[in-house]
Coordinates of C-alpha atoms and ligand atoms in Angstrom, one line a residue:
M26 CA 180.4 226.9 62.4
G27 CA 181.3 223.9 64.8
Q28 CA 184.6 222.9 65.8
P29 CA 186.7 220.8 63.2
F30 CA 187.3 217.3 63.6
T31 CA 191.1 217.3 64.3
T32 CA 191.1 213.5 62.5
H33 CA 189.3 213.8 59.4
E34 CA 186.8 216.2 57.5
V35 CA 183.2 215.2 57.3
L36 CA 182.1 214.3 53.5
N37 CA 179.3 213.3 51.9
Q38 CA 177.0 212.5 54.5
P39 CA 173.4 213.4 53.0
P40 CA 171.8 216.3 54.7
P41 CA 168.1 215.3 56.8
L42 CA 165.1 215.4 54.7
E43 CA 163.5 218.2 56.2
D44 CA 161.8 221.5 55.7
V45 CA 160.2 219.6 52.8
N46 CA 156.1 220.6 51.8
L47 CA 154.9 217.4 51.8
F48 CA 152.2 218.2 49.7
A49 CA 154.0 220.8 46.7
S50 CA 156.7 218.1 47.0
D51 CA 154.7 214.8 45.9
S52 CA 153.3 214.3 42.5
A53 CA 151.1 211.8 42.7
L54 CA 149.1 212.8 46.0
K55 CA 148.4 216.2 43.8
E56 CA 147.4 214.4 41.3
A57 CA 145.1 212.2 43.2
V58 CA 143.7 215.1 45.7
L59 CA 142.8 216.3 41.9
R60 CA 141.4 213.7 40.5
E61 CA 139.3 212.4 43.1
G62 CA 137.3 215.8 43.9
A63 CA 139.4 217.7 46.3
G64 CA 141.2 220.3 44.1
G65 CA 139.3 222.8 46.2
A66 CA 141.4 222.3 49.3
I67 CA 144.7 222.5 47.2
D68 CA 145.3 225.9 49.0
E69 CA 145.1 224.6 52.8
L70 CA 146.8 221.6 52.0
S71 CA 149.8 223.4 50.5
A72 CA 150.2 224.8 53.9
F73 CA 150.0 221.8 55.9
G74 CA 152.3 220.9 53.5
G75 CA 154.4 222.8 55.1
I76 CA 153.8 222.7 58.4
T77 CA 154.4 218.0 58.5
G78 CA 157.3 218.5 56.7
S79 CA 158.8 221.3 59.1
A80 CA 162.1 220.1 60.6
E81 CA 160.2 221.7 64.0
A82 CA 157.5 218.7 63.5
F83 CA 159.9 215.7 62.7
E84 CA 161.5 217.0 65.7
R85 CA 158.3 216.2 67.9
G86 CA 157.6 213.4 66.3
R87 CA 161.2 212.4 67.5
L88 CA 160.3 213.3 71.1
A89 CA 156.8 212.0 71.5
N90 CA 158.5 208.7 70.3
E91 CA 161.6 208.9 72.9
H92 CA 159.5 210.1 75.3
P93 CA 156.5 207.3 75.0
P94 CA 153.4 208.4 77.6
R95 CA 153.4 206.6 81.5
L96 CA 150.3 206.1 83.6
L97 CA 149.8 207.0 86.8
T98 CA 147.0 204.3 88.6
H99 CA 147.8 206.0 91.7
D100 CA 148.4 209.3 93.1
R101 CA 151.0 209.8 95.5
Q102 CA 148.6 208.9 98.6
G103 CA 147.9 206.0 97.1
R104 CA 144.4 207.8 95.5
R105 CA 143.5 205.8 92.4
R106 CA 144.3 208.0 88.9
D107 CA 144.0 206.7 85.8
T108 CA 145.5 209.2 84.6
V109 CA 148.1 209.4 81.7
T110 CA 151.4 211.7 80.7
F111 CA 152.3 212.6 77.5
H112 CA 155.7 214.4 76.6
P113 CA 155.1 217.6 75.3
A114 CA 155.8 217.0 71.7
Y115 CA 152.3 214.4 71.8
H116 CA 150.2 217.3 72.8
A117 CA 151.9 219.9 70.0
L118 CA 151.2 217.5 67.4
M119 CA 147.7 216.0 68.5
R120 CA 146.7 220.1 68.4
T121 CA 148.5 220.7 64.7
S122 CA 146.2 218.0 63.3
C123 CA 143.5 218.6 65.3
E124 CA 142.9 222.6 64.4
Q125 CA 143.1 220.8 60.6
G126 CA 140.7 219.1 61.8
L127 CA 141.4 215.5 61.2
H128 CA 139.7 214.7 63.6
S129 CA 136.2 216.2 62.3
S130 CA 136.2 218.0 59.3
V131 CA 134.2 215.4 57.4
W132 CA 131.3 216.0 59.1
S133 CA 131.5 219.8 59.7
H134 CA 128.5 220.6 57.8
L135 CA 127.0 218.5 60.7
A136 CA 126.9 221.4 62.8
T137 CA 124.8 224.0 60.7
D138 CA 120.8 222.4 61.0
G139 CA 120.5 221.3 56.9
G140 CA 124.2 222.0 56.1
S141 CA 125.3 220.1 53.3
R142 CA 129.2 218.4 53.1
R143 CA 131.9 220.5 51.7
P144 CA 132.7 218.1 47.7
G145 CA 135.8 215.8 48.2
A146 CA 136.0 216.2 51.9
H147 CA 136.8 212.8 52.9
V148 CA 139.5 213.1 50.2
A149 CA 140.6 216.6 51.6
R150 CA 140.9 214.9 55.0
A151 CA 142.5 211.7 54.0
S152 CA 145.2 214.1 52.4
A153 CA 146.2 215.4 55.4
F154 CA 145.5 212.6 57.3
Y155 CA 148.9 210.8 54.9
M156 CA 151.0 213.6 55.5
A157 CA 150.3 213.9 59.1
A158 CA 151.0 210.0 59.4
Q159 CA 154.3 211.6 57.9
M160 CA 155.1 214.1 60.7
E161 CA 154.1 210.9 63.6
A162 CA 152.0 208.0 62.9
G163 CA 151.6 207.8 66.8
H164 CA 149.1 210.8 67.4
C165 CA 146.9 209.4 64.7
C166 CA 145.4 207.0 66.4
P167 CA 143.2 209.2 68.4
I168 CA 142.5 210.7 66.1
T169 CA 140.8 208.4 63.4
M170 CA 139.2 207.0 66.3
T171 CA 137.4 210.3 67.1
N172 CA 136.2 211.2 63.3
A173 CA 135.4 207.4 62.7
A174 CA 133.3 207.7 65.8
V175 CA 130.9 210.3 64.4
P176 CA 128.5 208.2 62.2
V177 CA 127.8 205.6 65.0
L178 CA 127.3 208.3 67.2
L179 CA 124.7 209.5 64.9
L180 CA 123.1 206.0 65.5
Q181 CA 121.6 207.0 68.7
P182 CA 120.3 211.1 68.7
E183 CA 119.9 212.3 72.0
L184 CA 124.0 211.0 72.8
A185 CA 124.6 212.3 69.6
E186 CA 123.4 215.4 70.4
A187 CA 125.4 215.9 73.4
W188 CA 128.9 214.2 71.8
V189 CA 128.9 215.6 68.0
P190 CA 129.0 219.2 68.6
R191 CA 131.8 218.8 71.5
I192 CA 133.6 216.5 68.5
L193 CA 133.2 218.7 66.3
P194 CA 135.5 222.2 67.1
F195 CA 139.2 222.2 65.2
R196 CA 140.6 222.4 69.0
Y197 CA 142.5 220.0 71.2
D198 CA 141.7 219.6 74.3
P199 CA 144.1 217.5 76.8
S200 CA 142.8 218.6 80.5
F201 CA 141.1 215.8 82.4
A202 CA 138.0 217.0 83.1
P203 CA 134.3 217.1 81.9
A204 CA 133.8 217.0 78.4
A205 CA 130.9 219.6 79.7
D206 CA 134.6 221.7 80.9
K207 CA 135.7 221.1 77.8
A208 CA 136.8 222.7 74.4
A209 CA 137.2 219.9 72.1
V210 CA 136.4 215.6 72.9
T211 CA 138.4 213.0 71.4
F212 CA 136.6 209.8 71.4
G213 CA 138.6 206.3 72.0
M214 CA 137.1 201.8 71.0
G215 CA 137.1 199.7 73.4
M216 CA 136.8 196.3 71.2
T217 CA 139.6 194.0 72.2
E218 CA 139.5 191.2 74.8
K219 CA 142.0 188.3 76.0
Q220 CA 140.1 185.9 75.2
G221 CA 139.5 187.2 71.7
G222 CA 140.3 190.7 69.0
T223 CA 138.6 189.4 66.3
D224 CA 136.2 187.3 67.3
V225 CA 134.5 190.1 69.2
R226 CA 131.5 187.6 70.2
A227 CA 133.5 185.7 72.4
A228 CA 133.4 189.2 75.3
T229 CA 132.8 188.8 78.4
T230 CA 132.7 191.5 79.7
R231 CA 128.3 192.2 80.8
A232 CA 126.3 195.4 80.9
E233 CA 123.7 195.3 83.4
P234 CA 120.6 197.9 82.6
A235 CA 120.5 200.2 84.9
G236 CA 116.9 200.7 84.1
A237 CA 114.8 199.4 81.6
G238 CA 117.1 199.3 79.4
G239 CA 117.3 199.3 75.6
A240 CA 118.9 201.7 72.8
G241 CA 120.5 204.7 74.4
A242 CA 119.2 203.5 78.0
E243 CA 121.7 203.6 80.8
Y244 CA 124.1 199.9 81.9
I245 CA 126.8 199.4 84.3
I246 CA 129.3 197.5 82.5
T247 CA 131.8 195.3 84.2
G248 CA 134.7 193.4 82.2
H249 CA 138.3 194.0 81.5
K250 CA 139.7 195.5 77.6
W251 CA 143.0 194.2 76.3
F252 CA 143.9 196.9 74.3
M253 CA 141.9 200.0 74.4
S254 CA 144.4 202.7 72.4
A255 CA 143.7 206.4 73.6
P256 CA 143.1 206.1 77.0
M257 CA 142.9 209.7 78.2
S258 CA 139.9 210.4 75.1
D259 CA 137.1 211.6 76.6
A260 CA 134.8 209.1 75.5
F261 CA 134.9 205.4 74.1
L262 CA 133.4 203.4 71.5
V263 CA 133.0 199.6 74.2
L264 CA 131.1 196.6 72.8
A265 CA 129.8 194.4 75.8
Q266 CA 127.7 191.4 76.5
A267 CA 123.8 192.7 77.6
P268 CA 120.9 190.8 78.3
G269 CA 120.1 190.6 74.4
G270 CA 123.5 190.2 73.2
L271 CA 126.9 192.0 72.2
T272 CA 125.9 195.8 72.4
C273 CA 128.0 198.4 71.5
F274 CA 128.4 201.0 74.5
L275 CA 128.9 205.1 74.8
M276 CA 131.2 204.9 77.9
P277 CA 132.5 208.4 79.2
R278 CA 135.2 209.2 81.2
F279 CA 133.4 211.4 83.6
L280 CA 130.2 211.1 84.4
P281 CA 127.3 213.5 84.1
D282 CA 127.8 214.3 88.1
G283 CA 131.2 214.8 87.6
S284 CA 132.5 211.9 89.3
V285 CA 135.4 209.9 87.5
N286 CA 134.2 206.9 85.9
A287 CA 134.9 203.8 86.9
L288 CA 138.1 202.8 84.1
R289 CA 140.9 201.1 85.4
F290 CA 144.0 201.3 83.7
Q291 CA 145.9 197.9 84.3
R292 CA 149.0 198.7 82.1
L293 CA 150.3 200.6 79.3
K294 CA 151.5 198.0 75.6
D295 CA 155.4 197.9 75.7
K296 CA 155.0 198.3 71.9
L297 CA 157.3 197.6 69.0
G298 CA 156.1 201.3 67.3
N299 CA 153.4 203.7 67.5
R300 CA 155.4 204.3 71.2
S301 CA 153.9 208.0 71.1
N302 CA 150.5 206.4 71.5
A303 CA 149.3 204.7 74.7
S304 CA 147.5 202.0 74.2
S305 CA 146.3 200.4 77.3
E306 CA 145.1 197.1 79.3
V307 CA 142.0 198.4 81.2
E308 CA 139.0 196.9 83.7
F309 CA 135.4 198.7 84.0
H310 CA 134.6 198.0 87.6
G311 CA 130.9 199.1 87.3
A312 CA 131.8 201.9 84.6
H313 CA 129.2 203.5 83.5
A314 CA 127.6 203.2 79.5
W315 CA 124.9 203.9 77.3
A316 CA 123.5 201.7 74.8
I317 CA 124.1 202.9 71.0
G318 CA 121.3 201.1 69.1
E319 CA 119.4 198.3 70.7
E320 CA 121.1 194.7 72.4
G321 CA 122.6 192.6 70.6
R322 CA 122.9 194.9 67.8
G323 CA 127.1 195.7 68.9
V324 CA 128.8 194.3 65.8
A325 CA 125.9 195.6 63.4
T326 CA 125.9 199.3 65.2
I327 CA 130.6 199.4 65.7
I328 CA 131.3 198.4 62.1
E329 CA 130.8 201.8 60.5
M330 CA 133.4 203.0 63.5
V331 CA 136.1 200.2 61.8
T332 CA 135.0 201.4 57.7
H333 CA 136.6 204.3 58.1
T334 CA 139.6 203.6 60.5
R335 CA 140.5 200.6 57.9
L336 CA 140.9 204.1 55.1
D337 CA 142.6 206.0 57.8
C338 CA 144.8 202.7 58.1
A339 CA 145.7 202.4 54.2
V340 CA 145.8 206.3 53.8
A341 CA 148.6 206.2 56.4
S342 CA 150.0 203.4 54.7
A343 CA 150.4 205.0 51.7
G344 CA 151.8 207.6 54.2
L345 CA 154.9 206.9 55.6
M346 CA 155.8 204.7 52.5
R347 CA 155.4 207.7 50.8
L348 CA 158.4 209.3 53.5
S349 CA 160.3 206.2 53.3
L350 CA 160.6 207.0 50.0
A351 CA 161.5 210.1 49.7
N352 CA 163.9 209.6 52.8
A353 CA 165.6 207.1 50.2
I354 CA 165.8 209.1 47.2
H355 CA 166.9 212.5 49.0
F356 CA 169.8 210.2 50.6
A357 CA 170.5 208.3 47.1
E358 CA 170.8 211.7 45.3
H359 CA 173.0 213.2 47.7
R360 CA 175.5 210.1 48.8
T361 CA 178.5 209.2 46.7
V362 CA 179.8 205.9 45.9
F363 CA 182.2 205.0 43.3
Q364 CA 182.4 208.5 42.0
R365 CA 178.8 208.1 41.2
K366 CA 175.4 209.5 42.9
L367 CA 173.3 206.7 44.1
I368 CA 170.8 207.1 42.6
D369 CA 173.2 206.7 39.1
Q370 CA 174.0 203.9 40.1
P371 CA 171.7 201.6 37.6
L372 CA 170.5 198.9 40.3
M373 CA 170.0 201.6 43.4
G374 CA 168.0 203.6 40.0
Q375 CA 166.4 199.7 39.7
V376 CA 165.8 199.3 43.3
L377 CA 164.1 203.2 43.9
A378 CA 161.8 203.2 40.9
D379 CA 160.6 199.8 41.9
L380 CA 160.0 200.9 45.5
A381 CA 158.0 204.6 44.0
L382 CA 155.5 202.2 41.7
D383 CA 154.5 200.6 44.9
V384 CA 153.8 204.3 46.4
E385 CA 152.3 205.1 43.3
A386 CA 149.5 202.8 43.2
A387 CA 149.4 202.6 47.2
T388 CA 148.3 206.5 46.6
A389 CA 146.3 205.6 44.1
L390 CA 144.2 203.2 45.7
S391 CA 143.4 204.4 49.0
F392 CA 142.7 208.2 47.5
R393 CA 140.6 206.6 45.0
L394 CA 138.8 204.5 48.5
A395 CA 138.2 207.7 50.2
R396 CA 137.2 209.3 47.0
S397 CA 133.7 206.4 47.3
F398 CA 133.0 207.9 50.7
D399 CA 132.6 210.9 49.2
R400 CA 130.2 209.8 47.0
A401 CA 128.6 207.0 49.5
K402 CA 124.9 207.9 47.7
D403 CA 126.1 206.7 44.6
A404 CA 125.7 202.9 43.7
R405 CA 129.1 202.3 42.1
A406 CA 130.7 204.4 44.5
A407 CA 128.9 202.3 47.5
A408 CA 129.7 198.6 45.7
W409 CA 133.9 200.4 45.3
R410 CA 133.5 201.4 49.1
R411 CA 132.1 197.5 50.2
L412 CA 134.1 195.5 48.1
M413 CA 137.5 197.9 48.0
T414 CA 138.1 198.9 51.8
P415 CA 139.2 195.7 53.0
V416 CA 141.0 195.2 49.8
T417 CA 142.9 198.6 49.6
K418 CA 143.4 198.1 53.4
Y419 CA 144.7 194.7 53.0
W420 CA 147.3 195.5 50.2
A421 CA 148.4 198.9 51.5
C422 CA 148.9 197.8 55.0
K423 CA 150.9 194.8 54.3
I424 CA 153.3 195.6 51.1
A425 CA 154.5 198.4 54.0
P426 CA 156.6 196.4 56.2
P427 CA 159.2 195.3 53.5
M428 CA 158.4 198.2 51.2
V429 CA 159.9 200.9 54.1
A430 CA 162.4 197.9 54.8
E431 CA 163.7 198.2 51.9
A432 CA 163.7 201.7 52.1
M433 CA 165.7 202.1 54.7
E434 CA 168.9 199.5 52.9
C435 CA 168.6 202.4 51.0
L436 CA 170.5 204.7 53.4
G437 CA 172.9 201.4 54.6
G438 CA 173.6 201.0 58.2
S439 CA 172.4 205.0 58.6
G440 CA 168.8 203.9 57.6
Y441 CA 169.5 201.4 60.7
V442 CA 170.0 204.1 63.0
E443 CA 167.5 205.9 65.1
D444 CA 168.9 209.2 64.0
A445 CA 167.7 209.0 60.4
P446 CA 163.7 208.0 60.8
L447 CA 163.3 205.0 58.9
A448 CA 163.9 202.6 62.1
R449 CA 161.5 204.7 63.8
L450 CA 158.9 204.1 60.8
Y451 CA 160.2 200.6 59.6
R452 CA 158.8 200.0 63.2
E453 CA 155.9 201.5 62.9
V454 CA 154.4 200.3 59.6
P455 CA 153.4 196.6 60.6
V456 CA 150.6 197.9 63.3
N457 CA 147.8 199.2 60.9
S458 CA 148.3 195.6 59.3
I459 CA 147.4 194.0 62.4
W460 CA 144.6 196.4 63.7
E461 CA 141.5 197.3 62.5
G462 CA 141.4 193.8 60.8
S463 CA 144.1 192.1 60.4
G464 CA 144.9 190.4 57.3
N465 CA 143.1 186.9 57.2
V466 CA 140.2 189.3 58.4
M467 CA 140.3 191.8 54.9
A468 CA 139.8 188.3 53.0
L469 CA 137.2 187.0 55.2
D470 CA 135.7 190.5 54.9
V471 CA 135.8 190.6 51.0
L472 CA 134.1 186.6 50.4
R473 CA 131.2 187.8 52.5
V474 CA 130.8 190.8 49.9
L475 CA 130.8 187.8 47.7
Q476 CA 128.5 186.1 48.9
R477 CA 125.9 188.4 50.9
E478 CA 126.3 191.2 48.3
P479 CA 127.3 189.9 44.8
E480 CA 125.6 192.5 43.3
A481 CA 128.4 195.0 44.1
A482 CA 131.2 193.1 43.5
A483 CA 129.6 192.7 39.9
M484 CA 129.4 196.5 39.8
V485 CA 133.4 196.4 41.1
M486 CA 134.0 194.5 38.7
E487 CA 132.6 195.7 35.6
E488 CA 133.9 198.9 35.7
L489 CA 137.5 197.3 36.6
A490 CA 137.0 195.5 33.0
L491 CA 135.4 198.6 31.8
A492 CA 139.3 200.6 32.9
A493 CA 140.7 197.2 31.4
A494 CA 139.5 197.0 28.2
D495 CA 143.1 198.4 26.1
E496 CA 145.3 196.9 28.3
P497 CA 146.0 193.4 27.6
R498 CA 148.2 192.2 30.8
L499 CA 144.8 194.5 32.6
R500 CA 142.2 192.8 30.9
F501 CA 144.1 189.2 31.9
A502 CA 144.2 190.1 35.5
H503 CA 140.4 190.3 35.0
E504 CA 139.7 187.4 33.9
R505 CA 142.3 186.2 36.5
V506 CA 140.1 187.6 38.7
E507 CA 136.4 186.6 37.2
G508 CA 138.1 183.2 36.9
L509 CA 138.5 183.0 41.1
L510 CA 135.3 183.8 41.7
Q511 CA 133.4 181.6 39.4
E512 CA 134.9 178.3 41.9
P513 CA 133.5 179.8 45.3
A514 CA 133.7 176.5 47.0
L515 CA 138.1 177.8 47.0
L516 CA 137.5 180.8 48.3
D517 CA 138.1 180.2 51.6
L518 CA 141.4 178.8 50.7
R519 CA 141.9 181.9 47.8
G520 CA 141.1 184.8 49.5
R521 CA 144.7 185.9 50.0
A522 CA 144.4 184.9 46.3
L523 CA 141.6 187.0 45.3
V524 CA 142.2 190.6 47.3
E525 CA 145.6 190.9 46.2
S526 CA 145.0 190.4 42.4
L527 CA 141.7 192.6 43.1
A528 CA 144.4 195.4 45.1
L529 CA 146.6 195.2 42.0
L530 CA 143.5 195.1 38.7
A531 CA 142.3 198.3 40.5
A532 CA 146.2 200.0 40.9
G533 CA 146.6 198.8 37.9
A534 CA 143.5 200.1 36.2
I535 CA 144.1 203.5 37.9
L536 CA 147.8 204.2 36.8
K537 CA 146.7 203.1 33.4
A538 CA 144.1 205.8 33.5
H539 CA 145.9 209.2 35.6
A540 CA 149.6 208.0 35.9
P541 CA 152.4 208.7 33.6
A542 CA 153.4 206.6 31.5
A543 CA 156.7 206.1 32.3
V544 CA 155.0 204.6 35.6
A545 CA 152.0 203.0 34.4
D546 CA 153.9 201.3 31.9
A547 CA 156.1 200.2 34.6
F548 CA 153.8 199.2 37.0
I549 CA 152.0 196.9 34.7
A550 CA 155.2 195.8 33.1
T551 CA 157.1 194.2 36.8
R552 CA 153.2 193.7 38.0
F553 CA 151.9 191.5 35.7
A554 CA 154.3 190.0 33.5
G555 CA 153.5 186.3 35.2
T556 CA 157.6 186.6 36.4
P557 CA 158.2 185.6 40.4
R558 CA 159.9 187.7 41.6
Q559 CA 160.1 188.6 45.9
T560 CA 161.9 191.7 46.2
Y561 CA 162.4 195.2 44.7
G562 CA 164.2 195.7 41.6
Q563 CA 163.6 193.7 39.3
G564 CA 162.5 193.6 35.5
L565 CA 163.2 197.5 35.0
E566 CA 165.6 196.9 32.2
R567 CA 162.9 199.1 29.6
A568 CA 161.2 201.3 32.1
D569 CA 162.0 204.4 32.0
T570 CA 163.2 205.3 36.0
R571 CA 164.5 208.7 35.4
A572 CA 161.1 209.3 34.9
I573 CA 159.9 207.8 37.6
L574 CA 162.4 208.9 40.0
E575 CA 162.7 212.6 38.8
R576 CA 158.7 212.6 40.0
A577 CA 159.5 210.6 42.9
S578 CA 162.0 213.0 44.5
P579 CA 160.9 214.8 47.5
H580 CA 163.0 218.0 45.3
H581 CA 160.6 217.8 42.3
G582 CA 157.6 220.1 41.8
Ligands
LIG12 C1 149.4 198.8 69.3 C2 147.6 198.2 69.3 C3 146.7 198.9 69.9 C4 145.2 198.5 69.4 N1 144.4 199.4 70.2 C5 143.1 199.0 70.1 C6 142.0 199.8 70.4 O1 141.9 201.0 70.8 N2 140.6 198.7 70.6 C7 140.6 197.7 70.5 O2 139.1 197.3 70.4 N3 141.7 196.9 70.6 C8 142.7 198.0 69.7 N4 144.1 196.6 69.0 C9 143.6 195.4 68.7 C10 143.8 194.7 67.5 O3 142.1 195.4 67.4 C11 143.7 193.4 68.2 O4 144.9 192.4 67.9 C12 143.2 192.7 66.7 O5 142.1 193.1 66.2 C13 143.7 191.1 66.4 O6 142.6 190.9 67.5 P1 143.4 189.6 68.8 O7 144.7 190.3 69.2 O8 142.7 189.0 69.6 O9 144.3 188.4 67.8 P2 143.6 187.3 66.7 O10 142.2 187.3 67.0 O11 143.2 186.3 68.2 O12 144.1 187.1 65.8 C14 145.5 186.0 66.2 C15 145.2 186.2 64.0 O13 144.3 185.1 63.3 C16 144.2 185.9 61.8 N5 142.5 184.9 62.4 C17 141.5 185.4 62.6 N6 140.3 184.9 62.4 C18 140.4 184.2 61.2 C19 139.7 183.2 60.8 N7 138.6 183.0 60.9 N8 140.4 183.0 59.8 C20 142.2 182.8 59.4 N9 142.9 183.7 60.5 C21 141.5 184.4 61.2 C22 144.2 187.2 62.5 O14 144.0 187.7 61.0 C23 145.3 187.6 63.5 O15 146.1 187.2 62.1 C24 145.3 196.8 69.2 C25 146.3 196.4 68.7 C26 147.8 196.8 68.6 C27 148.7 196.1 68.7

């Protein structure tokens, strides 16, 4: 018992939302996991939900962000160190996620000769990643990059043979040591330079062949990267200009003889959010690296990595929105205003239910996308993956900042201070729409699909037409998207309209088919009504907000 206050009693202050199972308490998530093919993982996901939603895990998340990483450029004798130190909480978070296999579980079949993929592996991993992001989002950066590096490594068999088995163990080893001496390794990625991030072809970093050159050969790299996150990774996939053009390289921290490779970290970025994660500026002073693929094929080679990280951006955004919503509902369930619980105040009910609809939609879209990664051999799934990766990444990441801001406001002043997690979540969310292809870049990627792979777009539109057939407002939305597609000359200017319409149409179709009627009806009524709205809490007068909120409550289920 603490000391009682002499001036007042503490009343009407909701307890923190912690020790909540992030899986068991999330109906939309559980249903998505079952629907999209990962029913076999329910038990392990439920156990992970308990770990990630524990008070201890949330506290680690707080500590890892309050004590951000520090760069040690030199040791006390003035020799180069180029190492980054992290708070123990960060290492604990990494250990939790690596021991769950979030950095490699979808590739576990590679450990056994001819091993087959676990059904629903991407959906199961996405579900755990969605919860890990809620536990703490910054550490998910090296987790996602390591996972996404594997398909690129597989393109160069001798490098894959040396490195993939080191990625696969469900272990975390933070020691600064040669990869061969470690229990497990992680990967980072270096593409962005000062003069251009989106336009990676403008890279000035040079790669000179150490010998004959070519795929798999050793090169000497000189230049820089303006952003290179997770600098304590054991190796990086890096783009540099070889004599034959932009090429993808594997650059290890330690060379095969055990010496430290010539990466010189200049400073760490002082970021808006994502503070537990170190993002460096780095120079390569004749660093050694090995080519993955032929010279000049750099973008084509690294694109597979980016496709995987884009899925994770969408999944993490959905997860962060979910945690914001859960905190807002939890607060409103406990806080009394004018003799009524906040959640029972009609306007607040409208706002919260409206927020819940976007979380439902982002979750449905993200897990539908994850399923297309599991079934990529199927032509329809491959078409969905190609077109809907940029669409889902764009939409889920773009709606997250205003959604989290509104959720923060539901807690009033308590939402704006650092004691509740909302302030940190609010600073965190914008990064997902900036990195791994910013908003316009996603819209341009969709246009690229329309130009180069129109059959993929046609397959998705066909599937959406079928799903929309019984619902006039979805049918109309489908016709609208078809209309946009009929005017290719204007698409350059309407890229964002097209992407947003596609995202809403797909979300509406999935919710109509699978979500409870209260959710699907309210989503369609508000998102396809044609009435302009810029803020939450409008157009739900006829919606069953109680049913939507009961389902979304972290205390339901
Ligand atoms: C926290 C953090 C960590 C990061 N970590 C890494 C990392 O580990 N590795 C790495 O390589 N990079 C990393 N990045 C960099 C990130 O990927 C880039 O910032 C991003 O790709 C954008 O590149 P840029 O900053 O050069 O902006 P620019 O490319 O200059 O783009 C500026 C704006 O212009 C828009 N734009 C670009 N092209 C067009 C066009 N043709 N038409 C219309 N609009 C356009 C973009 O959408 C963007 O909004 C990180 C960034 C952040 C914030």
